[in-house]
CSV table of C-alpha atoms in Angstrom, one decimal:
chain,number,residue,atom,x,y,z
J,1,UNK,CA,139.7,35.8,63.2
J,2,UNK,CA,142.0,32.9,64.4
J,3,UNK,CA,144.4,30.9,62.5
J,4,UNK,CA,143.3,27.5,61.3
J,5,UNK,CA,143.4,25.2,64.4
J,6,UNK,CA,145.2,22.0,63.4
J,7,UNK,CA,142.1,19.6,64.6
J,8,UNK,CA,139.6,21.4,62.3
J,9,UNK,CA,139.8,20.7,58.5
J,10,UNK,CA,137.6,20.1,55.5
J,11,UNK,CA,136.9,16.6,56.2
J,12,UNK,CA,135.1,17.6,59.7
J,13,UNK,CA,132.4,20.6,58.5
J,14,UNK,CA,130.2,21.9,61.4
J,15,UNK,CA,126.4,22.1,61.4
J,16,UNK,CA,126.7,25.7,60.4
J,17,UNK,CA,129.2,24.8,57.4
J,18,UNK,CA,126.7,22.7,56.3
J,19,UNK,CA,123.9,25.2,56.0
J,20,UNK,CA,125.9,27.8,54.6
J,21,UNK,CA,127.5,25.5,52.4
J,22,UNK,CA,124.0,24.6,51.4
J,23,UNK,CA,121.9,28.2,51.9
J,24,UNK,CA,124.7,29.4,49.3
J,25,UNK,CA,123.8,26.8,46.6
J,26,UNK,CA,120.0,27.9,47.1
J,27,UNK,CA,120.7,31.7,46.8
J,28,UNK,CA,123.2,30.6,43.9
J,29,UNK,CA,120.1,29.1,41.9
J,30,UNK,CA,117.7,32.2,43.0
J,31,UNK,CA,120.2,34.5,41.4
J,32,UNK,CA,120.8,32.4,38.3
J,33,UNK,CA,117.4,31.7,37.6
J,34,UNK,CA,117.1,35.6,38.2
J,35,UNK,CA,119.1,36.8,35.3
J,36,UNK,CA,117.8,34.5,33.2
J,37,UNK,CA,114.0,34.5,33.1
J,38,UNK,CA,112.2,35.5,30.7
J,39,UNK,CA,109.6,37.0,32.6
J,40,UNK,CA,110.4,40.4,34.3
J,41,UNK,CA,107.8,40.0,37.1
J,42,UNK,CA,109.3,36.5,37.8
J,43,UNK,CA,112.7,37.8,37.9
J,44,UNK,CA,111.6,40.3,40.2
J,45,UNK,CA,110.2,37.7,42.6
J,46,UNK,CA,113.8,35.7,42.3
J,47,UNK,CA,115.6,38.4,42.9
J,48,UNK,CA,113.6,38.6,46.6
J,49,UNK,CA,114.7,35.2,47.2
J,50,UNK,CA,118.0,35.9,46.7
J,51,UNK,CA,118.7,38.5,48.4
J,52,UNK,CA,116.8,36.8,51.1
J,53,UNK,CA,119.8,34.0,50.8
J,54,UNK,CA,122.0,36.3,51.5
J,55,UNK,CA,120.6,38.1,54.5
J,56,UNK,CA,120.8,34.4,55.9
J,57,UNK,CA,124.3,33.9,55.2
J,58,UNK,CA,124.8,37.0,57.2
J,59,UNK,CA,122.3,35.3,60.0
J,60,UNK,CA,124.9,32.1,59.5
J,61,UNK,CA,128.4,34.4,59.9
J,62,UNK,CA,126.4,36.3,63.2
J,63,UNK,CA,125.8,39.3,61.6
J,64,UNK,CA,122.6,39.8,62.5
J,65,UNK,CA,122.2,43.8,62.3
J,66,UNK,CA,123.9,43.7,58.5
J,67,UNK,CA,121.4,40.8,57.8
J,68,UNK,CA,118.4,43.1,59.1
J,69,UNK,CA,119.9,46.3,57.0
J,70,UNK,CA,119.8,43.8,53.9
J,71,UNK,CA,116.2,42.7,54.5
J,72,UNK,CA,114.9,45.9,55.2
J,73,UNK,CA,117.1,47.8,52.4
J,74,UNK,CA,116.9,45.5,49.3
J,75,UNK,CA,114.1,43.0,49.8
J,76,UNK,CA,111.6,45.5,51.3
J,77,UNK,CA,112.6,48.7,49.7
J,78,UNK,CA,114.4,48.3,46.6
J,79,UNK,CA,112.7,45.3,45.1
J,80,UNK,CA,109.3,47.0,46.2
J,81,UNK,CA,110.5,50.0,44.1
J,82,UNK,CA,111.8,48.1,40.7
J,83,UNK,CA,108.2,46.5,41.2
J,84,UNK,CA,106.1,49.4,41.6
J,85,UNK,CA,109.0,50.8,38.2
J,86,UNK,CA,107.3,47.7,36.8
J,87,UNK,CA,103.8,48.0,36.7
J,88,UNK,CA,103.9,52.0,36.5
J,89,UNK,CA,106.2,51.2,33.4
J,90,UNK,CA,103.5,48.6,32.1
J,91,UNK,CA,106.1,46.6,31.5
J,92,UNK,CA,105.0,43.1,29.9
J,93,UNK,CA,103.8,40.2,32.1
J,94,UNK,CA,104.1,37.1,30.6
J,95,UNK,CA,107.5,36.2,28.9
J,96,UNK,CA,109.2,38.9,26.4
J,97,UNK,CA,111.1,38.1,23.9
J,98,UNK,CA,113.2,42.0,23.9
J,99,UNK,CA,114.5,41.1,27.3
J,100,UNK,CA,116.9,38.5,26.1
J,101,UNK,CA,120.0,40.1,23.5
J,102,UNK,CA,122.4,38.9,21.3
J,103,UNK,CA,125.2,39.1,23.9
J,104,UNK,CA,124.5,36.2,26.3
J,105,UNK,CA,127.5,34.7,25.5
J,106,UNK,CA,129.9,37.6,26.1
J,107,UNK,CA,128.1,38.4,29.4
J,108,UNK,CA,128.5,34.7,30.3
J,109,UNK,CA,132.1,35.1,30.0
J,110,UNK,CA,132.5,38.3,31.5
J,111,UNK,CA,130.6,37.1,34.3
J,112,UNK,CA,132.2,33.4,34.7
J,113,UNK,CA,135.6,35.5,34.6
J,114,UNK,CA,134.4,37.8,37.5
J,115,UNK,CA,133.2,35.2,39.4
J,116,UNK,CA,136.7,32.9,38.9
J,117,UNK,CA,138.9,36.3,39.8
J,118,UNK,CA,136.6,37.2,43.2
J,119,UNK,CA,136.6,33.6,44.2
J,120,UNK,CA,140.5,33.6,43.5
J,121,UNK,CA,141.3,36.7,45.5
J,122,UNK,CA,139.1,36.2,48.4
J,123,UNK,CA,140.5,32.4,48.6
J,124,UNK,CA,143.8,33.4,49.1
J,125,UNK,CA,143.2,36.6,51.1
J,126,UNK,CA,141.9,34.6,53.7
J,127,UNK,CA,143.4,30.8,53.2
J,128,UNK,CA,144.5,30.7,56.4
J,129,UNK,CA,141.8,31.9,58.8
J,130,UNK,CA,139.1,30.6,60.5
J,131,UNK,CA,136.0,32.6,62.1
J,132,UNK,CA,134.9,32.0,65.4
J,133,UNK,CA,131.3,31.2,65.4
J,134,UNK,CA,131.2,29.8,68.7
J,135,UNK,CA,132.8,33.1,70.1
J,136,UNK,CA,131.7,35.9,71.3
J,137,UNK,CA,130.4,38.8,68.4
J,138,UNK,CA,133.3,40.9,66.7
J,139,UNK,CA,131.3,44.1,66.1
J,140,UNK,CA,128.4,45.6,67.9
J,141,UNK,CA,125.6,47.3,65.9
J,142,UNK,CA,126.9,50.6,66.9
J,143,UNK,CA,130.8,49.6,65.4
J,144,UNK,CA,128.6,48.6,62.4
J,145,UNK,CA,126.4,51.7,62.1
J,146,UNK,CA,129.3,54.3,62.9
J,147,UNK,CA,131.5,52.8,59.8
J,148,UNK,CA,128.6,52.2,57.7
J,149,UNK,CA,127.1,56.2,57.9
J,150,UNK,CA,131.0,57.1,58.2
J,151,UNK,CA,132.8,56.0,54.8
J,152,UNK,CA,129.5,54.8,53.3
J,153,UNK,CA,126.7,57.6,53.5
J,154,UNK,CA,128.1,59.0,49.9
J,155,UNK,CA,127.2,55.6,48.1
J,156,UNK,CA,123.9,55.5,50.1
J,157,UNK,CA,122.8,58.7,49.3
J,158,UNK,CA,123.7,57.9,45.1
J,159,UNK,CA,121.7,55.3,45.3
J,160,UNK,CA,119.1,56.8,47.0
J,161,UNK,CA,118.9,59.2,44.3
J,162,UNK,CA,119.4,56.8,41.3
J,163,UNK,CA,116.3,54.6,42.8
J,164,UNK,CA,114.1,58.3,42.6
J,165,UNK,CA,115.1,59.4,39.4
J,166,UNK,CA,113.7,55.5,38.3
J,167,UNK,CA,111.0,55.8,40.1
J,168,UNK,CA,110.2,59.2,38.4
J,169,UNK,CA,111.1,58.1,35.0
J,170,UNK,CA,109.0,55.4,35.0
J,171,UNK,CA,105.7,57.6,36.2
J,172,UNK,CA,106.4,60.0,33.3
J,173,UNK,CA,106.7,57.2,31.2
J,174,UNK,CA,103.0,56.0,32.6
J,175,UNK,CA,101.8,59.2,31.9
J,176,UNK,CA,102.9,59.8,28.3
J,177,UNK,CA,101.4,56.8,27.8
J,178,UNK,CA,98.0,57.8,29.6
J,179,UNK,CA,97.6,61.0,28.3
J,180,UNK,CA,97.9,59.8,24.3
J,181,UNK,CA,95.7,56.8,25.1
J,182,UNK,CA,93.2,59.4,26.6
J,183,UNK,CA,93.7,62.4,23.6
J,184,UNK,CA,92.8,59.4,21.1
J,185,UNK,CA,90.2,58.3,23.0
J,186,UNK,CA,88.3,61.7,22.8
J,187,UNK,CA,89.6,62.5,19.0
J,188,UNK,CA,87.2,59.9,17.6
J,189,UNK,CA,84.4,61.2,19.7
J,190,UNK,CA,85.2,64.6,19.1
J,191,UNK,CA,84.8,64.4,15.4
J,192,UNK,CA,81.9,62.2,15.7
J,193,UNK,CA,80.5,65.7,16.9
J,194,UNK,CA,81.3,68.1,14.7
J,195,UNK,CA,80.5,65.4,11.6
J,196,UNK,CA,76.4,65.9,13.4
């Protein structure tokens, strides 16, 4: 990263400005409309799109091997996995009136306040700089991979094993529910039995 070059300002955005400008609005709506469906199937579906937004904004800053580790990662493994959770968990399709609470308001705050303080501190961390699209690439996918399976593989591996223990929750859940729908199907025909 350069400092800001004194012919470049905000009155002059490139083509690439544009569309991230523009790409971020998009994935801004995916993610809103995400948290605040009704319909957990739908919200599923959203969440795909978002998180396709911003594996695009990583296309747009030329990181192309992060953007590939966020396609791969979260729109083809972990999204498959909360909707596989889903239907195992028979959860409802249409819209369901227990997935909204009482505390919109207090999570819109919290939230609105999170988003105000991260725009705030990344802002003024990096006011004054400028990245080089038309440059040559700053890390290599091997730079990328060493730091990422270096200081990272801990978080990885939690969240590997938070996804499995979700994954196996919900296909005990579906069982549970199996087996009693099952043992009261063959109650009533079991005493229709021993009545003849």
């Amino acid at each position: 990263m350069t400092l800001a070059a004194a012919g470049h300002g905000f009155l002059s955005p490139t083509g690439v400005e544009i569309a991230f400008v523009l790409v971020g609005l998009a994935t801004l709506g995916a993610a809103l409309v995400t948290v605040t469906s009704r319909q957990l199937v739908h919200a599923a579906l959203w969440l795909v799109a978002a998180l396709g937004g911003v594996a695009v904004e990583y296309l747009l800053l030329t990181a192309e091997f992060i953007a590939w580790v966020q396609v791969l990662i979260y729109v083809g493994s972990v999204v498959v996995l909360l909707l596989f959770g889903l239907m195992l968990t028979k959860a409802p399709i249409g819209p369901s009136p227990d997935a909204d609470s009482g505390n919109r308001w207090a999570a819109l705050t919290v939230a609105g306040a999170s988003a105000a303080t991260l725009v705030w501190v990344v802002a003024d961390a990096f006011r004054t700089t400028w990245i080089d699209l038309g440059g040559a690439a700053q890390g290599s996918s091997e730079v990328s991979g060493r730091s990422l399976f270096r200081y990272w593989v801990l978080p990885f591996e939690a969240l590997s094993v938070l996804l499995l223990a979700a994954l196996v929750g919900a296909i005990v859940l579906s069982r549970r529910g199996g087996e009693k729908g099952a043992a009261e199907a063959v109650a009533p025909g079991a005493a229709g039995e021993e009545r003849d």
